[in-house]
Amino acid sequence: KYRIRPVDFDPRQLVGDCVALFNQRAQEKGLSLEASIDADVPSTLNADPDRIKQILDNLVGNACKFTEHGEVTLHMGFERTDGACALSVRVQDTGCGIAPDAQRSLFQAFTQVDGSYVREHGGTGLGLAIAKRLTELMDGEIGLQSEPGRGSVFWFKVRVSVPSLALPDSMRRSGSSDRSRGRSSLRT
């Protein structure tokens, strides 16, 4: 059983920790591992950072595992609609890609794509099923876009709340949902 334990956390720290965790693996394979965070992502959010990190680590770990050359990029954004806030994350790779028929069952427990390829890289087939369950527990969703030979984009959104002091000045003053398009980035 999973329990969601919301606390205040720094989303940039989560991204930095994830990049640090997979940096060596990416370098050993000759991959570029990059992360970017939209400037409008508040410096403090309230949700379960341990569960969000678990999802991040799973998606970035899979991307590094199944990408033989090229890059893995992680992007974090923030959405505010009708009073609800969501943290949105996208992990894109230049890996082998996933056939449409395999995509339909990918988030089910013990499901893996192309057994011969997966056996070479290891894994149990539980990671994406767990990630799906965690996103659902945080009132979120998870999905992917992929094409064989063209890589994959895995994404998820989870509901978060924002302590009022963590909102950018422009949002506190106007209550506006206008978003800056600036980004900060991490590279390895």
PDB file of C-alpha atoms in Angstrom:
ATOM      1  CA  LYS A   1       0.000   0.000   0.000  1.00  0.00           C
ATOM      2  CA  TYR A   2       1.173   3.452  -0.857  1.00  0.00           C
ATOM      3  CA  ARG A   3       0.463   6.454   1.292  1.00  0.00           C
ATOM      4  CA  ILE A   4       0.829   9.975   0.052  1.00  0.00           C
ATOM      5  CA  ARG A   5       2.487  12.240   2.614  1.00  0.00           C
ATOM      6  CA  PRO A   6       2.355  15.872   1.441  1.00  0.00           C
ATOM      7  CA  VAL A   7       5.059  18.213   2.708  1.00  0.00           C
ATOM      8  CA  ASP A   8       6.673  21.386   1.409  1.00  0.00           C
ATOM      9  CA  PHE A   9       9.588  20.711  -0.944  1.00  0.00           C
ATOM     10  CA  ASP A  10      11.800  22.340  -3.548  1.00  0.00           C
ATOM     11  CA  PRO A  11      11.010  20.926  -7.023  1.00  0.00           C
ATOM     12  CA  ARG A  12      14.385  22.099  -8.362  1.00  0.00           C
ATOM     13  CA  GLN A  13      16.113  19.984  -5.733  1.00  0.00           C
ATOM     14  CA  LEU A  14      14.157  16.920  -6.908  1.00  0.00           C
ATOM     15  CA  VAL A  15      15.305  17.474 -10.487  1.00  0.00           C
ATOM     16  CA  GLY A  16      18.897  18.079  -9.374  1.00  0.00           C
ATOM     17  CA  ASP A  17      18.906  14.909  -7.278  1.00  0.00           C
ATOM     18  CA  CYS A  18      17.511  12.878 -10.178  1.00  0.00           C
ATOM     19  CA  VAL A  19      20.120  14.196 -12.619  1.00  0.00           C
ATOM     20  CA  ALA A  20      22.887  13.526 -10.084  1.00  0.00           C
ATOM     21  CA  LEU A  21      21.654   9.950  -9.614  1.00  0.00           C
ATOM     22  CA  PHE A  22      21.783   9.093 -13.335  1.00  0.00           C
ATOM     23  CA  ASN A  23      24.674  11.312 -14.403  1.00  0.00           C
ATOM     24  CA  GLN A  24      27.332   8.604 -14.214  1.00  0.00           C
ATOM     25  CA  ARG A  25      25.194   6.021 -16.033  1.00  0.00           C
ATOM     26  CA  ALA A  26      24.525   8.528 -18.823  1.00  0.00           C
ATOM     27  CA  GLN A  27      28.204   9.470 -19.098  1.00  0.00           C
ATOM     28  CA  GLU A  28      29.278   5.815 -19.239  1.00  0.00           C
ATOM     29  CA  LYS A  29      26.965   5.315 -22.218  1.00  0.00           C
ATOM     30  CA  GLY A  30      28.028   8.574 -23.868  1.00  0.00           C
ATOM     31  CA  LEU A  31      24.559  10.076 -23.449  1.00  0.00           C
ATOM     32  CA  SER A  32      23.735  13.706 -22.888  1.00  0.00           C
ATOM     33  CA  LEU A  33      21.494  14.074 -19.817  1.00  0.00           C
ATOM     34  CA  GLU A  34      19.854  17.485 -19.567  1.00  0.00           C
ATOM     35  CA  ALA A  35      17.142  18.997 -17.416  1.00  0.00           C
ATOM     36  CA  SER A  36      15.182  22.229 -17.702  1.00  0.00           C
ATOM     37  CA  ILE A  37      12.674  23.838 -15.366  1.00  0.00           C
ATOM     38  CA  ASP A  38      10.277  26.587 -16.381  1.00  0.00           C
ATOM     39  CA  ALA A  39      10.882  29.833 -14.492  1.00  0.00           C
ATOM     40  CA  ASP A  40       7.277  29.887 -13.276  1.00  0.00           C
ATOM     41  CA  VAL A  41       7.676  26.667 -11.276  1.00  0.00           C
ATOM     42  CA  PRO A  42       7.382  27.927  -7.691  1.00  0.00           C
ATOM     43  CA  SER A  43      10.392  27.471  -5.447  1.00  0.00           C
ATOM     44  CA  THR A  44       8.272  25.591  -2.919  1.00  0.00           C
ATOM     45  CA  LEU A  45       5.422  23.182  -3.583  1.00  0.00           C
ATOM     46  CA  ASN A  46       3.369  20.942  -1.332  1.00  0.00           C
ATOM     47  CA  ALA A  47       2.875  17.314  -2.339  1.00  0.00           C
ATOM     48  CA  ASP A  48       4.733  14.045  -1.681  1.00  0.00           C
ATOM     49  CA  PRO A  49       8.294  14.652  -2.912  1.00  0.00           C
ATOM     50  CA  ASP A  50       9.369  11.065  -2.226  1.00  0.00           C
ATOM     51  CA  ARG A  51       6.686   9.678  -4.527  1.00  0.00           C
ATOM     52  CA  ILE A  52       7.333  12.304  -7.203  1.00  0.00           C
ATOM     53  CA  LYS A  53      11.050  11.460  -7.034  1.00  0.00           C
ATOM     54  CA  GLN A  54      10.211   7.768  -7.352  1.00  0.00           C
ATOM     55  CA  ILE A  55       8.335   8.489 -10.604  1.00  0.00           C
ATOM     56  CA  LEU A  56      11.113  10.784 -11.888  1.00  0.00           C
ATOM     57  CA  ASP A  57      13.783   8.200 -11.118  1.00  0.00           C
ATOM     58  CA  ASN A  58      11.817   5.464 -12.850  1.00  0.00           C
ATOM     59  CA  LEU A  59      11.245   7.467 -16.033  1.00  0.00           C
ATOM     60  CA  VAL A  60      14.791   8.865 -16.271  1.00  0.00           C
ATOM     61  CA  GLY A  61      16.293   5.477 -15.341  1.00  0.00           C
ATOM     62  CA  ASN A  62      14.297   3.739 -18.085  1.00  0.00           C
ATOM     63  CA  ALA A  63      15.231   6.435 -20.594  1.00  0.00           C
ATOM     64  CA  CYS A  64      18.940   6.006 -19.810  1.00  0.00           C
ATOM     65  CA  LYS A  65      18.625   2.213 -19.848  1.00  0.00           C
ATOM     66  CA  PHE A  66      16.928   1.993 -23.249  1.00  0.00           C
ATOM     67  CA  THR A  67      18.839   4.758 -25.037  1.00  0.00           C
ATOM     68  CA  GLU A  68      22.059   3.623 -26.687  1.00  0.00           C
ATOM     69  CA  HIS A  69      23.122   6.983 -28.126  1.00  0.00           C
ATOM     70  CA  GLY A  70      21.927  10.546 -28.166  1.00  0.00           C
ATOM     71  CA  GLU A  71      20.224  12.210 -25.253  1.00  0.00           C
ATOM     72  CA  VAL A  72      17.752  12.092 -22.413  1.00  0.00           C
ATOM     73  CA  THR A  73      16.029  15.319 -21.428  1.00  0.00           C
ATOM     74  CA  LEU A  74      13.864  16.025 -18.413  1.00  0.00           C
ATOM     75  CA  HIS A  75      11.569  19.050 -18.430  1.00  0.00           C
ATOM     76  CA  MET A  76       9.490  20.330 -15.503  1.00  0.00           C
ATOM     77  CA  GLY A  77       6.654  22.804 -15.819  1.00  0.00           C
ATOM     78  CA  PHE A  78       3.795  24.175 -13.748  1.00  0.00           C
ATOM     79  CA  GLU A  79       0.125  24.493 -14.667  1.00  0.00           C
ATOM     80  CA  ARG A  80      -2.593  26.475 -12.962  1.00  0.00           C
ATOM     81  CA  THR A  81      -6.192  26.031 -14.128  1.00  0.00           C
ATOM     82  CA  ASP A  82      -9.454  26.811 -12.337  1.00  0.00           C
ATOM     83  CA  GLY A  83      -7.729  27.127  -8.976  1.00  0.00           C
ATOM     84  CA  ALA A  84      -5.942  23.780  -9.250  1.00  0.00           C
ATOM     85  CA  CYS A  85      -2.183  23.480  -9.607  1.00  0.00           C
ATOM     86  CA  ALA A  86      -0.220  20.698 -11.245  1.00  0.00           C
ATOM     87  CA  LEU A  87       3.423  19.867 -11.631  1.00  0.00           C
ATOM     88  CA  SER A  88       4.065  18.560 -15.142  1.00  0.00           C
ATOM     89  CA  VAL A  89       7.115  16.532 -16.115  1.00  0.00           C
ATOM     90  CA  ARG A  90       8.277  15.247 -19.487  1.00  0.00           C
ATOM     91  CA  VAL A  91      11.168  12.809 -20.034  1.00  0.00           C
ATOM     92  CA  GLN A  92      12.246  12.495 -23.658  1.00  0.00           C
ATOM     93  CA  ASP A  93      14.841  10.115 -25.080  1.00  0.00           C
ATOM     94  CA  THR A  94      16.386   9.169 -28.415  1.00  0.00           C
ATOM     95  CA  GLY A  95      16.091   5.457 -27.614  1.00  0.00           C
ATOM     96  CA  CYS A  96      14.586   2.517 -29.450  1.00  0.00           C
ATOM     97  CA  GLY A  97      10.961   3.665 -29.187  1.00  0.00           C
ATOM     98  CA  ILE A  98       7.912   1.527 -28.476  1.00  0.00           C
ATOM     99  CA  ALA A  99       5.470   0.008 -30.960  1.00  0.00           C
ATOM    100  CA  PRO A 100       1.832   1.203 -30.674  1.00  0.00           C
ATOM    101  CA  ASP A 101       0.479  -2.254 -29.776  1.00  0.00           C
ATOM    102  CA  ALA A 102       2.970  -2.547 -26.873  1.00  0.00           C
ATOM    103  CA  GLN A 103       2.120   0.939 -25.567  1.00  0.00           C
ATOM    104  CA  ARG A 104      -1.415  -0.087 -24.610  1.00  0.00           C
ATOM    105  CA  SER A 105      -0.272  -2.477 -21.879  1.00  0.00           C
ATOM    106  CA  LEU A 106       2.981  -0.821 -20.818  1.00  0.00           C
ATOM    107  CA  PHE A 107       1.644   0.585 -17.530  1.00  0.00           C
ATOM    108  CA  GLN A 108       0.366  -2.813 -16.349  1.00  0.00           C
ATOM    109  CA  ALA A 109       2.324  -4.803 -13.777  1.00  0.00           C
ATOM    110  CA  PHE A 110       4.906  -7.241 -15.151  1.00  0.00           C
ATOM    111  CA  THR A 111       4.513  -5.937 -18.697  1.00  0.00           C
ATOM    112  CA  GLN A 112       7.645  -5.422 -20.732  1.00  0.00           C
ATOM    113  CA  VAL A 113       8.290  -4.577 -24.339  1.00  0.00           C
ATOM    114  CA  ASP A 114      10.163  -7.008 -26.632  1.00  0.00           C
ATOM    115  CA  GLY A 115      11.492  -9.565 -24.181  1.00  0.00           C
ATOM    116  CA  SER A 116      14.861 -10.052 -25.897  1.00  0.00           C
ATOM    117  CA  TYR A 117      15.711  -6.353 -25.711  1.00  0.00           C
ATOM    118  CA  VAL A 118      14.509  -6.002 -22.136  1.00  0.00           C
ATOM    119  CA  ARG A 119      16.406  -9.121 -20.987  1.00  0.00           C
ATOM    120  CA  GLU A 120      19.594  -7.507 -22.252  1.00  0.00           C
ATOM    121  CA  HIS A 121      18.929  -4.407 -20.098  1.00  0.00           C
ATOM    122  CA  GLY A 122      17.252  -5.972 -17.042  1.00  0.00           C
ATOM    123  CA  GLY A 123      14.145  -4.934 -15.132  1.00  0.00           C
ATOM    124  CA  THR A 124      11.023  -6.484 -13.681  1.00  0.00           C
ATOM    125  CA  GLY A 125       8.262  -4.689 -15.536  1.00  0.00           C
ATOM    126  CA  LEU A 126       6.903  -3.154 -12.325  1.00  0.00           C
ATOM    127  CA  GLY A 127       8.342   0.370 -12.514  1.00  0.00           C
ATOM    128  CA  LEU A 128       5.794   1.922 -14.869  1.00  0.00           C
ATOM    129  CA  ALA A 129       2.865   0.209 -13.132  1.00  0.00           C
ATOM    130  CA  ILE A 130       4.055   1.677  -9.821  1.00  0.00           C
ATOM    131  CA  ALA A 131       4.555   5.099 -11.434  1.00  0.00           C
ATOM    132  CA  LYS A 132       0.991   4.970 -12.771  1.00  0.00           C
ATOM    133  CA  ARG A 133      -0.414   4.058  -9.374  1.00  0.00           C
ATOM    134  CA  LEU A 134       1.529   6.846  -7.665  1.00  0.00           C
ATOM    135  CA  THR A 135       0.348   9.483 -10.138  1.00  0.00           C
ATOM    136  CA  GLU A 136      -3.246   8.359  -9.654  1.00  0.00           C
ATOM    137  CA  LEU A 137      -2.879   8.607  -5.862  1.00  0.00           C
ATOM    138  CA  MET A 138      -1.768  12.227  -6.356  1.00  0.00           C
ATOM    139  CA  ASP A 139      -4.803  13.014  -8.557  1.00  0.00           C
ATOM    140  CA  GLY A 140      -2.621  12.910 -11.646  1.00  0.00           C
ATOM    141  CA  GLU A 141      -2.076  11.066 -14.873  1.00  0.00           C
ATOM    142  CA  ILE A 142       0.791   9.519 -16.793  1.00  0.00           C
ATOM    143  CA  GLY A 143       1.283   8.630 -20.428  1.00  0.00           C
ATOM    144  CA  LEU A 144       3.653   8.312 -23.334  1.00  0.00           C
ATOM    145  CA  GLN A 145       4.192   9.144 -26.967  1.00  0.00           C
ATOM    146  CA  SER A 146       6.550   6.894 -28.861  1.00  0.00           C
ATOM    147  CA  GLU A 147       7.422   5.549 -32.249  1.00  0.00           C
ATOM    148  CA  PRO A 148       9.817   2.674 -32.959  1.00  0.00           C
ATOM    149  CA  GLY A 149      13.232   3.998 -33.952  1.00  0.00           C
ATOM    150  CA  ARG A 150      12.375   7.571 -32.927  1.00  0.00           C
ATOM    151  CA  GLY A 151      12.536   7.495 -29.151  1.00  0.00           C
ATOM    152  CA  SER A 152       9.905   8.102 -26.517  1.00  0.00           C
ATOM    153  CA  VAL A 153       8.385  10.865 -24.444  1.00  0.00           C
ATOM    154  CA  PHE A 154       6.995   9.806 -21.071  1.00  0.00           C
ATOM    155  CA  TRP A 155       5.048  12.451 -19.188  1.00  0.00           C
ATOM    156  CA  PHE A 156       3.144  12.838 -15.969  1.00  0.00           C
ATOM    157  CA  LYS A 157       1.163  15.479 -14.118  1.00  0.00           C
ATOM    158  CA  VAL A 158       0.385  15.471 -10.422  1.00  0.00           C
ATOM    159  CA  ARG A 159      -1.708  17.810  -8.347  1.00  0.00           C
ATOM    160  CA  VAL A 160       0.258  20.060  -6.027  1.00  0.00           C
ATOM    161  CA  SER A 161      -0.517  23.001  -3.836  1.00  0.00           C
ATOM    162  CA  VAL A 162       1.547  26.133  -3.551  1.00  0.00           C
ATOM    163  CA  PRO A 163       2.263  27.866  -0.263  1.00  0.00           C
ATOM    164  CA  SER A 164       1.289  31.507  -0.894  1.00  0.00           C
ATOM    165  CA  LEU A 165       4.801  32.753  -0.137  1.00  0.00           C
ATOM    166  CA  ALA A 166       6.207  30.518  -2.893  1.00  0.00           C
ATOM    167  CA  LEU A 167       4.180  32.084  -5.688  1.00  0.00           C
ATOM    168  CA  PRO A 168       6.051  34.424  -8.027  1.00  0.00           C
ATOM    169  CA  ASP A 169       5.410  38.092  -7.208  1.00  0.00           C
ATOM    170  CA  SER A 170       3.408  38.585 -10.402  1.00  0.00           C
ATOM    171  CA  MET A 171       0.983  35.792  -9.446  1.00  0.00           C
ATOM    172  CA  ARG A 172       0.590  37.019  -5.858  1.00  0.00           C
ATOM    173  CA  ARG A 173      -0.226  40.564  -6.982  1.00  0.00           C
ATOM    174  CA  SER A 174      -2.585  39.825  -9.825  1.00  0.00           C
ATOM    175  CA  GLY A 175      -3.684  36.263  -9.233  1.00  0.00           C
ATOM    176  CA  SER A 176      -2.927  35.848 -12.906  1.00  0.00           C
ATOM    177  CA  SER A 177      -2.113  32.544 -14.506  1.00  0.00           C
ATOM    178  CA  ASP A 178       0.097  34.201 -17.117  1.00  0.00           C
ATOM    179  CA  ARG A 179       3.300  32.236 -17.345  1.00  0.00           C
ATOM    180  CA  SER A 180       6.804  33.296 -18.026  1.00  0.00           C
ATOM    181  CA  ARG A 181       8.479  31.163 -20.640  1.00  0.00           C
ATOM    182  CA  GLY A 182      11.923  31.461 -19.099  1.00  0.00           C
ATOM    183  CA  ARG A 183      13.723  28.327 -18.002  1.00  0.00           C
ATOM    184  CA  SER A 184      16.613  27.305 -15.877  1.00  0.00           C
ATOM    185  CA  SER A 185      18.560  24.241 -16.875  1.00  0.00           C
ATOM    186  CA  LEU A 186      20.958  21.598 -15.626  1.00  0.00           C
ATOM    187  CA  ARG A 187      23.362  19.777 -17.926  1.00  0.00           C
ATOM    188  CA  THR A 188      25.707  16.867 -17.579  1.00  0.00           C
TER     189      THR A 188
END
